[in-house]
Structure formats: C-alpha cells, structure tokens
Short mmCIF file of C-alpha atoms in Angstrom, two decimals:
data_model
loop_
_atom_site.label_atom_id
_atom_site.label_comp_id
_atom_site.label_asym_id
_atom_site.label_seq_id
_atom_site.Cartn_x
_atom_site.Cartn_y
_atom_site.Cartn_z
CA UNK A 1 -13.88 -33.10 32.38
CA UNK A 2 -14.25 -29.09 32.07
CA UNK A 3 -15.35 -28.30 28.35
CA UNK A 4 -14.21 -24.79 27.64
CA UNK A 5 -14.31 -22.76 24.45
CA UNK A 6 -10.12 -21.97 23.74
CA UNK A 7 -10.06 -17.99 23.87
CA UNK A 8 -8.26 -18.13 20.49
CA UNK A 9 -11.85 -19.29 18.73
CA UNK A 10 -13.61 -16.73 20.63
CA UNK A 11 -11.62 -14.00 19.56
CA UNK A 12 -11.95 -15.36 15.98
CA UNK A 13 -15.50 -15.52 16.48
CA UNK A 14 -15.55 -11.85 17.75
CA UNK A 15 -13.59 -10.14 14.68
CA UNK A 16 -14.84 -12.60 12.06
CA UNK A 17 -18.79 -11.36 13.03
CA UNK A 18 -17.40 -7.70 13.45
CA UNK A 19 -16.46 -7.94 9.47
CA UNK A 20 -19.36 -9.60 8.65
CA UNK A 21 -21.43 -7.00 9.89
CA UNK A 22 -19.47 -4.89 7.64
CA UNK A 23 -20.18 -3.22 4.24
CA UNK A 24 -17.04 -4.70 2.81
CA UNK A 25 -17.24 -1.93 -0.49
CA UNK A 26 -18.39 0.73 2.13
CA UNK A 27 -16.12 3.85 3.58
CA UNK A 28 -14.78 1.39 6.23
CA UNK A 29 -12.51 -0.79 4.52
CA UNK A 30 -11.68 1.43 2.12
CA UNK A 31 -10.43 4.05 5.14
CA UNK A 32 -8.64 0.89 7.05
CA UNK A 33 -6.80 0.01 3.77
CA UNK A 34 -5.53 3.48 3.67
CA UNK A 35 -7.80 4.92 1.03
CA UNK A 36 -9.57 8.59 1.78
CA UNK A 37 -13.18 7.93 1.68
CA UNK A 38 -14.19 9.82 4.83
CA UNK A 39 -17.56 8.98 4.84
CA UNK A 40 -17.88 6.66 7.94
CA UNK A 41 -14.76 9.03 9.73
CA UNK A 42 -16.79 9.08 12.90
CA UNK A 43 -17.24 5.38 12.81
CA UNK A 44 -13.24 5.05 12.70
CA UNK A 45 -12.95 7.11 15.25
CA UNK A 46 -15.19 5.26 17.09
CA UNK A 47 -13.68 2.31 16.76
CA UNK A 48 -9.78 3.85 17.24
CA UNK A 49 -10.99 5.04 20.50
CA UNK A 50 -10.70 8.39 19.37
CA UNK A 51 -13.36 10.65 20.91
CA UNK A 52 -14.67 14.08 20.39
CA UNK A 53 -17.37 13.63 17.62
CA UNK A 54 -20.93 12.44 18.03
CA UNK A 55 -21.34 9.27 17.61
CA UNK A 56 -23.97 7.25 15.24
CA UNK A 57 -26.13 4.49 16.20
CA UNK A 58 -24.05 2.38 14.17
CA UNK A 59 -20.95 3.30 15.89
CA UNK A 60 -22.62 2.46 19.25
CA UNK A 61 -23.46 -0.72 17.77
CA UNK A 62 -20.53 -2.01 16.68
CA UNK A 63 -18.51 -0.35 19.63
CA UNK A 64 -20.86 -2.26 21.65
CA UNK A 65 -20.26 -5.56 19.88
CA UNK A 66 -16.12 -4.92 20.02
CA UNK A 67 -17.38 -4.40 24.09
CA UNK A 68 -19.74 -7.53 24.23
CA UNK A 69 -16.51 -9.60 22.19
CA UNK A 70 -13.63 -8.60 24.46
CA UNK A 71 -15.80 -8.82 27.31
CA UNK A 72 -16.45 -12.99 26.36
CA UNK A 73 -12.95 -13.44 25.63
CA UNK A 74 -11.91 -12.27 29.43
CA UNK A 75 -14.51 -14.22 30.64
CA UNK A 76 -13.27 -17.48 29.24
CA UNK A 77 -9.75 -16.11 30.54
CA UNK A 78 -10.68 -15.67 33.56
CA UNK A 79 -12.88 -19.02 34.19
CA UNK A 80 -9.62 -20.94 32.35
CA UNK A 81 -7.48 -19.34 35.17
CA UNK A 82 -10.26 -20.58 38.02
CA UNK A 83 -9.97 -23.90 36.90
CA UNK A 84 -6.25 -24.16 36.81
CA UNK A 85 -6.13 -22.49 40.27
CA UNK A 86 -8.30 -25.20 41.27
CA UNK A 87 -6.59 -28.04 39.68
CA UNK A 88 -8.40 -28.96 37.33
CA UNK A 89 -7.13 -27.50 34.27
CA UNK A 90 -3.65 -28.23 33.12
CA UNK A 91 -1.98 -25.20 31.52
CA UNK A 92 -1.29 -26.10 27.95
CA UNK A 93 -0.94 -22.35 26.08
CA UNK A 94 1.61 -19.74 26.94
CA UNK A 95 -0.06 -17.35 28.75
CA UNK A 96 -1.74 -20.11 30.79
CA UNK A 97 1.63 -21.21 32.29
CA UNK A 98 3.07 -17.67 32.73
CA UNK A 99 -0.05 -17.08 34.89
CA UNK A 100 0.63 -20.56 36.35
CA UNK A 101 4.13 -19.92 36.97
CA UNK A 102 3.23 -16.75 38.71
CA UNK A 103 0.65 -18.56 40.82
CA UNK A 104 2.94 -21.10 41.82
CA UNK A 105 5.71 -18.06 42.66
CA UNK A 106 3.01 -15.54 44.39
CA UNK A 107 4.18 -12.84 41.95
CA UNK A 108 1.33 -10.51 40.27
CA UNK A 109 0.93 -11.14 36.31
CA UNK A 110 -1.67 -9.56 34.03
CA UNK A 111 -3.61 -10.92 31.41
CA UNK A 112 -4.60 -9.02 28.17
CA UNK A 113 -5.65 -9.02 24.57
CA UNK A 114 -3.05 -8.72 22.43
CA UNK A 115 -3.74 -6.75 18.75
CA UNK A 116 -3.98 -10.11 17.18
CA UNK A 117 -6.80 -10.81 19.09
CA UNK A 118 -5.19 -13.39 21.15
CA UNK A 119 -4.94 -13.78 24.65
CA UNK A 120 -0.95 -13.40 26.56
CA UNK A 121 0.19 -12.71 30.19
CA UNK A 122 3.08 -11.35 31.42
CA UNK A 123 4.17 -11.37 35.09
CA UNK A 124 3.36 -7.69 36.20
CA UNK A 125 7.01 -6.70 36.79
CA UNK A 126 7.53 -7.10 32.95
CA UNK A 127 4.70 -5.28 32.04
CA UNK A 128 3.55 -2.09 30.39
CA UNK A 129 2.62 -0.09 33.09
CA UNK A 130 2.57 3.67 30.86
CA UNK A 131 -1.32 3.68 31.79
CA UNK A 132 -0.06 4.91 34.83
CA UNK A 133 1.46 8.03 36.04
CA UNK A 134 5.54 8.10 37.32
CA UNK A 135 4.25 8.33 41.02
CA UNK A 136 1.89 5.22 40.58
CA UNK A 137 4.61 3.13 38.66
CA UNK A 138 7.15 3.70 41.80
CA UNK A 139 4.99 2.85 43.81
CA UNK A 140 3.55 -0.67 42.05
CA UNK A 141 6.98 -1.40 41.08
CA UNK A 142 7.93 -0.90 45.05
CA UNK A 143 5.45 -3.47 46.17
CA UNK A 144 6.58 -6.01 43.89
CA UNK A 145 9.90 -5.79 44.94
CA UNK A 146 8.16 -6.37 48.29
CA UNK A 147 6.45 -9.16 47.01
CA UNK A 148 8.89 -11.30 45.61
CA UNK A 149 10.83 -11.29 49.36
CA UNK A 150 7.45 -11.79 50.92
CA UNK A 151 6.56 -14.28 48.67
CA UNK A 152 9.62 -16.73 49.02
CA UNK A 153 9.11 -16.37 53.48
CA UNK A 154 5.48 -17.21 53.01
CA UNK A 155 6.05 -20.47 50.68
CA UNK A 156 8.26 -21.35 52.84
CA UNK A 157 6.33 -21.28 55.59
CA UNK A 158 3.67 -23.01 53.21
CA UNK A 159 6.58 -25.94 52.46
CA UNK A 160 7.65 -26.18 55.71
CA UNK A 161 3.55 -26.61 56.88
CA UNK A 162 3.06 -29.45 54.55
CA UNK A 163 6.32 -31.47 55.37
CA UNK A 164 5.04 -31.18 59.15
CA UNK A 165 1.38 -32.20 58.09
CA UNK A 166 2.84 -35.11 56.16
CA UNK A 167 5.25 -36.64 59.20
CA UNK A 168 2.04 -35.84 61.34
CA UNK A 169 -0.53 -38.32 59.12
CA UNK A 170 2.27 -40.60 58.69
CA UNK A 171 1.80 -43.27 61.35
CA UNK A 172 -2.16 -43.17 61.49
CA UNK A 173 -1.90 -44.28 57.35
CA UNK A 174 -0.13 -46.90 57.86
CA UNK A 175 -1.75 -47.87 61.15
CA UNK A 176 -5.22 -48.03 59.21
CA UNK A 177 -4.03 -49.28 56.18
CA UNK A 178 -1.93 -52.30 57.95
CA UNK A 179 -5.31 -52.71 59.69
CA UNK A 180 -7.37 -53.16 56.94
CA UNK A 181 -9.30 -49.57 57.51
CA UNK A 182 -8.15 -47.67 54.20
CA UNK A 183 -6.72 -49.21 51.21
CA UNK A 184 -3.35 -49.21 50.24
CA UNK A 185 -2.05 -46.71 47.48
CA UNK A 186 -1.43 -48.54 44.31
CA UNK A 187 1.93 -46.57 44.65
CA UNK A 188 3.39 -43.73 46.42
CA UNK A 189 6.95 -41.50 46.32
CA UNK A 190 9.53 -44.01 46.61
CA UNK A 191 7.06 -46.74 47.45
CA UNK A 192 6.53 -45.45 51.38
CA UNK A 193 3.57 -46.93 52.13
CA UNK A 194 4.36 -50.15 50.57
CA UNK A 195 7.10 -50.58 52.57
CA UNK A 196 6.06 -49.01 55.74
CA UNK A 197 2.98 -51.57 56.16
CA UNK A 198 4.76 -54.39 55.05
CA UNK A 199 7.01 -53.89 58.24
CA UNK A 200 4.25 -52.81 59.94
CA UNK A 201 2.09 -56.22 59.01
CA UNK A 202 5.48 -57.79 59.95
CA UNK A 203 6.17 -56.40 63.43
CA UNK A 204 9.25 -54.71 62.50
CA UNK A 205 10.61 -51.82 63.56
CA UNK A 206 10.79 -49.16 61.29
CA UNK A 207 12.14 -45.21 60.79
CA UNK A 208 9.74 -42.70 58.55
CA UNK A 209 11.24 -39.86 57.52
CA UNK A 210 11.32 -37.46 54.54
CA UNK A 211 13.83 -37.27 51.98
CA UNK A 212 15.49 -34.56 50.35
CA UNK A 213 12.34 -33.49 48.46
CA UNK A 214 9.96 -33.76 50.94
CA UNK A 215 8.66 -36.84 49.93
CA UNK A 216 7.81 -39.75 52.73
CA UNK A 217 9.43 -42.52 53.05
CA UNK A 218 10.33 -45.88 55.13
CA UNK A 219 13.12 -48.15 56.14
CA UNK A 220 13.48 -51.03 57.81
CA UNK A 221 15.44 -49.97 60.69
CA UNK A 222 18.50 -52.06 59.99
CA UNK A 223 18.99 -49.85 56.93
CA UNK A 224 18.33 -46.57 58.29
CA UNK A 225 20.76 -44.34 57.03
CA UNK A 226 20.72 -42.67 60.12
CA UNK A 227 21.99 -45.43 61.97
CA UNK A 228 25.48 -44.07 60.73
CA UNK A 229 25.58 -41.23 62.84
CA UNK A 230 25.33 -43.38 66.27
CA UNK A 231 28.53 -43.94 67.80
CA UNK A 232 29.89 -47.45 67.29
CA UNK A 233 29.05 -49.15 70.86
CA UNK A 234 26.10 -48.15 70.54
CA UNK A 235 24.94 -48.60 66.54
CA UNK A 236 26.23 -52.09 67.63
CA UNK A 237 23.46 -52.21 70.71
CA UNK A 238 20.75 -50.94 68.38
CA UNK A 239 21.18 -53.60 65.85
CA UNK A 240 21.73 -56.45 68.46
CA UNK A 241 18.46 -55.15 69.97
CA UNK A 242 16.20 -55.28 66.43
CA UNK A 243 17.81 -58.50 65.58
CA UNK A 244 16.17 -59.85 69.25
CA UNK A 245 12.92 -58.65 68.91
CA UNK A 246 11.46 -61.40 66.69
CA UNK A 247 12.67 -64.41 69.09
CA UNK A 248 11.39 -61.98 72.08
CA UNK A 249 8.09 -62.04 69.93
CA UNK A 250 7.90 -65.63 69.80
CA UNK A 251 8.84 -66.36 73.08
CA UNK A 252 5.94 -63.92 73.80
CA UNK A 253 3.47 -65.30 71.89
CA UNK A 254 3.60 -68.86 73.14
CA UNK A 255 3.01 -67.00 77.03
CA UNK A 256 6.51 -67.04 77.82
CA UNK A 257 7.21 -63.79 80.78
CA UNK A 258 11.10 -64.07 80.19
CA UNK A 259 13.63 -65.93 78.47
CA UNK A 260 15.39 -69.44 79.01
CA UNK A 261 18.86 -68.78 77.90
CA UNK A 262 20.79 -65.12 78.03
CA UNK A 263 21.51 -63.40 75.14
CA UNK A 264 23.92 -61.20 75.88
CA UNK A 265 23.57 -58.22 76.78
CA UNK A 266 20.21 -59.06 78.33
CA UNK A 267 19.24 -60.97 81.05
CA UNK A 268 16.41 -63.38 81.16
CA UNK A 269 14.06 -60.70 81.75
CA UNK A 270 12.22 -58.82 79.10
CA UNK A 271 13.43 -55.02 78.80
CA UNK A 272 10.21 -52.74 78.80
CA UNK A 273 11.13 -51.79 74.98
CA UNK A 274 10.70 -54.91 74.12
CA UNK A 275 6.96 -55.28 75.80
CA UNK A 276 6.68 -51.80 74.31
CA UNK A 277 7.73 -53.06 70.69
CA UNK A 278 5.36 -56.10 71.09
CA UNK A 279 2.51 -54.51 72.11
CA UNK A 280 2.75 -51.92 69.01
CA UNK A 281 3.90 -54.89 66.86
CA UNK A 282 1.05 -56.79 67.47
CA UNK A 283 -1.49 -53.68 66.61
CA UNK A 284 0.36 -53.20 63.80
CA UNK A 285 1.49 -49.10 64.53
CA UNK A 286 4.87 -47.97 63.03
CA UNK A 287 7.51 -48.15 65.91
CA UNK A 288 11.26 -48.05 65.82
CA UNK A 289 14.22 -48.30 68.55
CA UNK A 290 15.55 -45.33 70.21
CA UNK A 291 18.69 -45.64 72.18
CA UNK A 292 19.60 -43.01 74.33
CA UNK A 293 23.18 -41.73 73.23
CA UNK A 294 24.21 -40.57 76.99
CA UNK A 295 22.31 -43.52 79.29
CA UNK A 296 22.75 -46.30 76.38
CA UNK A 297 18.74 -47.00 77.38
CA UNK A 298 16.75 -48.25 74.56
CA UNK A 299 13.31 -47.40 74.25
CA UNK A 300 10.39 -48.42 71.45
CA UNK A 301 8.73 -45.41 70.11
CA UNK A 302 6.06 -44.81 67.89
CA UNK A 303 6.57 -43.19 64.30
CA UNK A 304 4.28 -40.17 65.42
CA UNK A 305 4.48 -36.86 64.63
CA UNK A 306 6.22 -35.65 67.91
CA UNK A 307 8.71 -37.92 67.81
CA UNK A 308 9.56 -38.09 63.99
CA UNK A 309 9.36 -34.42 63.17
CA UNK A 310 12.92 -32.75 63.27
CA UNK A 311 13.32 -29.72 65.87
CA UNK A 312 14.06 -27.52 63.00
CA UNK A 313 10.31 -28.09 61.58
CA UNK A 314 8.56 -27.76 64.39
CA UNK A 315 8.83 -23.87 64.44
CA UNK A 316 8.06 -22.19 61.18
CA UNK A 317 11.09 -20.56 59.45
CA UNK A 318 9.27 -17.18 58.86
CA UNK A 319 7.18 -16.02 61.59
CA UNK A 320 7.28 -12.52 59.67
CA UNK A 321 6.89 -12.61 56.57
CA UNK A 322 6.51 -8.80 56.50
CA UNK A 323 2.84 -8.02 55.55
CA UNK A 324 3.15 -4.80 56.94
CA UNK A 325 0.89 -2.79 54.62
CA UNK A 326 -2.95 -3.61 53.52
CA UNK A 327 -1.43 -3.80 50.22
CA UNK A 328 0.86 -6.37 51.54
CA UNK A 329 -1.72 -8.00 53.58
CA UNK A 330 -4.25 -8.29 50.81
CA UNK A 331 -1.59 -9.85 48.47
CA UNK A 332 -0.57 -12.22 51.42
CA UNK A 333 -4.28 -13.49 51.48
CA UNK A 334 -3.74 -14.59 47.44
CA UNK A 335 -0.26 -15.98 48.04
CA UNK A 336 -1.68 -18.43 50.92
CA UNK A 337 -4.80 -19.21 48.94
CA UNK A 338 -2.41 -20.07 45.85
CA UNK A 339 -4.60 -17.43 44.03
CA UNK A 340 -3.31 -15.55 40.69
CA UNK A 341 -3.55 -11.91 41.21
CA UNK A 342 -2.11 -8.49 39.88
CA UNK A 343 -2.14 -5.02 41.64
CA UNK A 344 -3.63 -1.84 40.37
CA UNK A 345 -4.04 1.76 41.37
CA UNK A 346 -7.55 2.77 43.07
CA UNK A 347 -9.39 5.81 42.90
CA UNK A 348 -7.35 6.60 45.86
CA UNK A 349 -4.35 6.68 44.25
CA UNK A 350 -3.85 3.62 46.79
CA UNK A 351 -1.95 0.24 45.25
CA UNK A 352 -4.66 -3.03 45.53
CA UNK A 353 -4.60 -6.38 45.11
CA UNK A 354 -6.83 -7.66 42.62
CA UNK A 355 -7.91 -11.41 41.58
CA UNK A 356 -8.23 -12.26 37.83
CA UNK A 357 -12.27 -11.85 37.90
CA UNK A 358 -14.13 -11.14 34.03
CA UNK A 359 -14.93 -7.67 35.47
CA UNK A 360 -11.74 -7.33 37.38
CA UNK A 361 -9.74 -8.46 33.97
CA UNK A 362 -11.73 -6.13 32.03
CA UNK A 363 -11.58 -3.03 33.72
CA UNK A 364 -7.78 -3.23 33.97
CA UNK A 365 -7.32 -3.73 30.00
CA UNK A 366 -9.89 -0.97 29.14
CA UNK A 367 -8.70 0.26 25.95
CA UNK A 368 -6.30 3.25 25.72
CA UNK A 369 -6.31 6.35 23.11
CA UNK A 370 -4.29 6.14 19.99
CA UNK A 371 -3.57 8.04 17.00
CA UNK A 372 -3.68 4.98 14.33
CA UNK A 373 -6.58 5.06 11.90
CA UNK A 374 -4.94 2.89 9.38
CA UNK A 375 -4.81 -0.46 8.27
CA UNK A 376 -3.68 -1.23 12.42
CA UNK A 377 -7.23 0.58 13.60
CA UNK A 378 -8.99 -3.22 13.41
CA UNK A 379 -6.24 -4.75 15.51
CA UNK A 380 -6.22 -1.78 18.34
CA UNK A 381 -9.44 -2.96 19.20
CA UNK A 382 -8.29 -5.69 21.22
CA UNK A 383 -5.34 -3.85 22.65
#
C-alpha cells in the first residue's frame, strides 16, 4: 500500500514552521495585521514578492524556506498524481479527481497552491491564464480546442483497440482455463467465463460476443440473441443442427463413422461440421454453428478473433486523429500513455506539452507580483 504524506499536512507543516520562526511581537506581525511598524519593510517585501530593495539574510532565509515548503508540497502533488496514473492510488480529494477526470478525458489541467495553502486543479481551459500575454492565451486556448476533438478520435481509437484485444484473447482463456492451464476467475462481467467454459467443458456450441459496454460475454448458442436475425428456414436448420450434435457425439464416441437411423435433414453420414464440432468439442475450444444464409451450408467455427470480431472493429474508426503540429503530437504521446499533462509557453514563444513533474509543477506556479502587504501578504505566498 503507497504511504503518502496528504499535501494538506504539508502545507500546514510549511506555514506553521514559517510562524514559528517568527518574532511574533516583532515588525512582522504587527505590519501583516495592518499596523505601521516599518521596521522589517524589506522583509515584507520579500515575502509579497515585491522586489527592488536589497534584501537581508533573513529575508533570503525565510524566502528560501517559503521556496523549500512549496517546493515539498508539489512534490507530494506530483508523486500523488504518478500513482493515480499508475493505478494505484484512488483519487479521494477534489483536485485529485479533476486531474483524474482530465486524465481519463486527455484534456490539460493544472495544479496549484491555492492562498490557503491547499492544493486544487482546474482543467486548463478554466484556468487563469493572465501570466500570459493576449498572443500566448490565443494560441493555448487554440490548441485546446484542438485537443478536446483530438482527444475524443484518439480514445476512440483506444476503445475500439481494447474491444478488439478482448474478442482476440477470448477463445485461448477459455481454451486454457477449460483445460486446466489457468484458473478460472472467481467472477467476471456478466459471468463470461463461467459460462463460456462450462459449455466449453460440455462440448457445446457457443457464441462470444461483447455487449453494449464492451464487456465479454457467452451464450449457449440456442439463446443467442442473434439467432433472431436468421431467416426462419434457416434459424430452424441451425437449431435442429445444435440439438444433433450431442447424439452425433455419442454415436462418435462409441466408434460409430455414421448413423443408424436418419434424422431428417441428414443422411446417415456425418456432415464435416459435425466432425469439425467434435473434434473442437472434445479439446474443449469455444466453437459455434455458422450457417451460410445464401448456400444453407453449416459449418463449425471456432470463437477466434477473426471470426468473432465485427467488420466494423476490425479497422480503427480514426485513422487521423489530426496530430498535425509537435504541439499536437507531443500531447498525443500523453493522451495514449493515459498521462496527465498541461501546456505552457516556451522560451520560444512556442506552446508545449508538459507532464505534472515536481520541477515541471513548480516552475509553472512560480509566484507572480502583487501589490498586497496586508493581512493577505502570508497567504500570497502560496499563490
């Protein structure tokens, strides 16, 4: 289990030892609770981020310490945000599912102090971006319109990947799970694998498929809901045909080469999908009954991924997704890697991709001027 220190107590941690370190009758207090004792002036201006007056070693010092604090609470930010990345945090604060939510969306978000010393996130598009100039705003804001449509064609892409990967590891689990090779799943979406090597253990044929979420899952074949949209004759054929298998099996088992009697519509002669369905049955793979809707032929097939994956999946729905830029390109990278990331302005002037390192957090929040030397000048610290 990852033990990490919540940012909240670090921050704490950071402005209780800044006022410790602080003579609380001194010039400083008395200047942050409005009073006029200008003695330690510099120091507040110091610590405002005001510059343009030499600064004392004890300004250094405790602008170093405000440094050293922010600089831990980004680090914890940023190894909270590796570890949900990775999966093996679960969000639980606010800004740990916004950044989530953007993950799971490939939008940007950024992650800052707030002047309560807390940590937030917003996704980027909601964010302050004054820091920046008018030309540099146009131009983030016009990637992330970018990125949103860029976003949706590459998780879909990513979707329809995973739905293909499923259908194609389908068979082989069951295969080596009927077999005794892996064990089976104490439980799985709607039970799949249960059912899939209990027919499979059986010798019956089967249809895996997804459902409507993506999810695997089995029938027995009589019950395929797909089995509506034969025509009649031959919906008809394909059940006489399942229901026949397990005598053919028997009859197959004992050495028999053909039948006695004649169910109709066979003759006494085995069909070659029913050596076909024997042959799988008896290895235990998934296999199922095909008829052919223009010859009437009936075939056994295996549940593998060629023959189980619909012709829509097969090709991915986005083969541009419309990285056309580095910019685009580099936030493509984070999108497929399910990374969290925001963009920033280089010394370029060019828009960049960034992921949510300590340094990469840091440099982006670096504190800004302002004119407040009141009782707010504490809490601008970790703005």
């Amino acid at each position: 289990m990852v033990t990490i220190t919540p940012t909240s107590v670090i921050a704490a941690q950071g402005v209780s030892s800044l006022l410790a370190g602080s003579d609380t009758s001194g010039g400083l207090f008395s200047a942050l609770s409005g009073q006029q004792d200008t003695s330690n002036q510099g120091l507040i201006d110091a610590l405002a981020g005001h510059g343009g007056t030499p600064q004392s070693v004890a300004s250094i010092l405790q602008q170093q310490q405000i440094d050293s604090t922010k600089l831990g609470i980004y680090a914890n930010a940023a190894q909270r945000i590796d570890y949900i990345q990775q999966g093996q945090l679960e969000p639980t604060s606010d800004w740990e599912k916004i950044v989530g939510y953007a993950m799971n969306k490939g939008l940007p978000s950024v992650v800052f102090i707030d002047t309560d010393g807390s940590v937030q996130a917003q996704l980027q598009s909601e964010a302050d971006l004054s820091k920046y100039n008018l030309s540099q705003q146009s131009a983030l804001l016009d990637n992330m319109i970018q990125i949103e449509t860029m976003a949706q064609k590459i998780q879909a892409n990513a979707t329809n990947d995973s739905w293909v990967k499923k259908l194609a590891g389908a068979s082989n689990d069951v295969y080596m799970v009927a077999n005794l090779v892996l064990q089976l799943q104490d439980s799985t979406p709607n039970n799949w694998e249960q059912t899939a090597v209990l027919l499979a253990t059986n010798g019956q044929p089967q249809k895996i498929s997804l459902d409507t979420n993506g999810d695997l899952q089995a029938f027995d074949q009589r019950y395929d809901p797909a089995n509506a949209d034969l025509p009649e004759g031959y919906r008809t054929k394909l059940m006489d045909a399942i229901a026949l298998l397990q005598s053919d099996f028997a009859l197959m088992d004992a050495g028999e080469v053909q039948r006695s009697a004649l169910p109709l519509p066979y003759g006494t002669a085995f069909d070659p999908f029913e050596s076909d369905a024997y042959n799988m049955a008896k290895s235990k793979i998934p296999y199922y009954l095909e008829v052919d809707t223009i010859t009437g032929v009936i075939s056994a097939k295996e549940n593998s991924a060629d023959n189980i994956t619909p012709d829509f999946l097969k090709t991915a729905p986005y083969p541009d997704v419309g990285d056309d830029t580095d910019t685009l390109k580099q936030v493509a990278t984070f999108i497929e890697a399910n990374k969290p990331y925001f963009l920033d302005i280089d010394t370029t002037g060019k828009v960049v991709a960034k992921d949510m390192t300590t340094l990469n957090l840091t440099n982006y929040n670096k504190a800004k001027a302002t004119s407040t030397t009141g009782t707010g000048s504490i809490l601008s610290l970790f703005a």
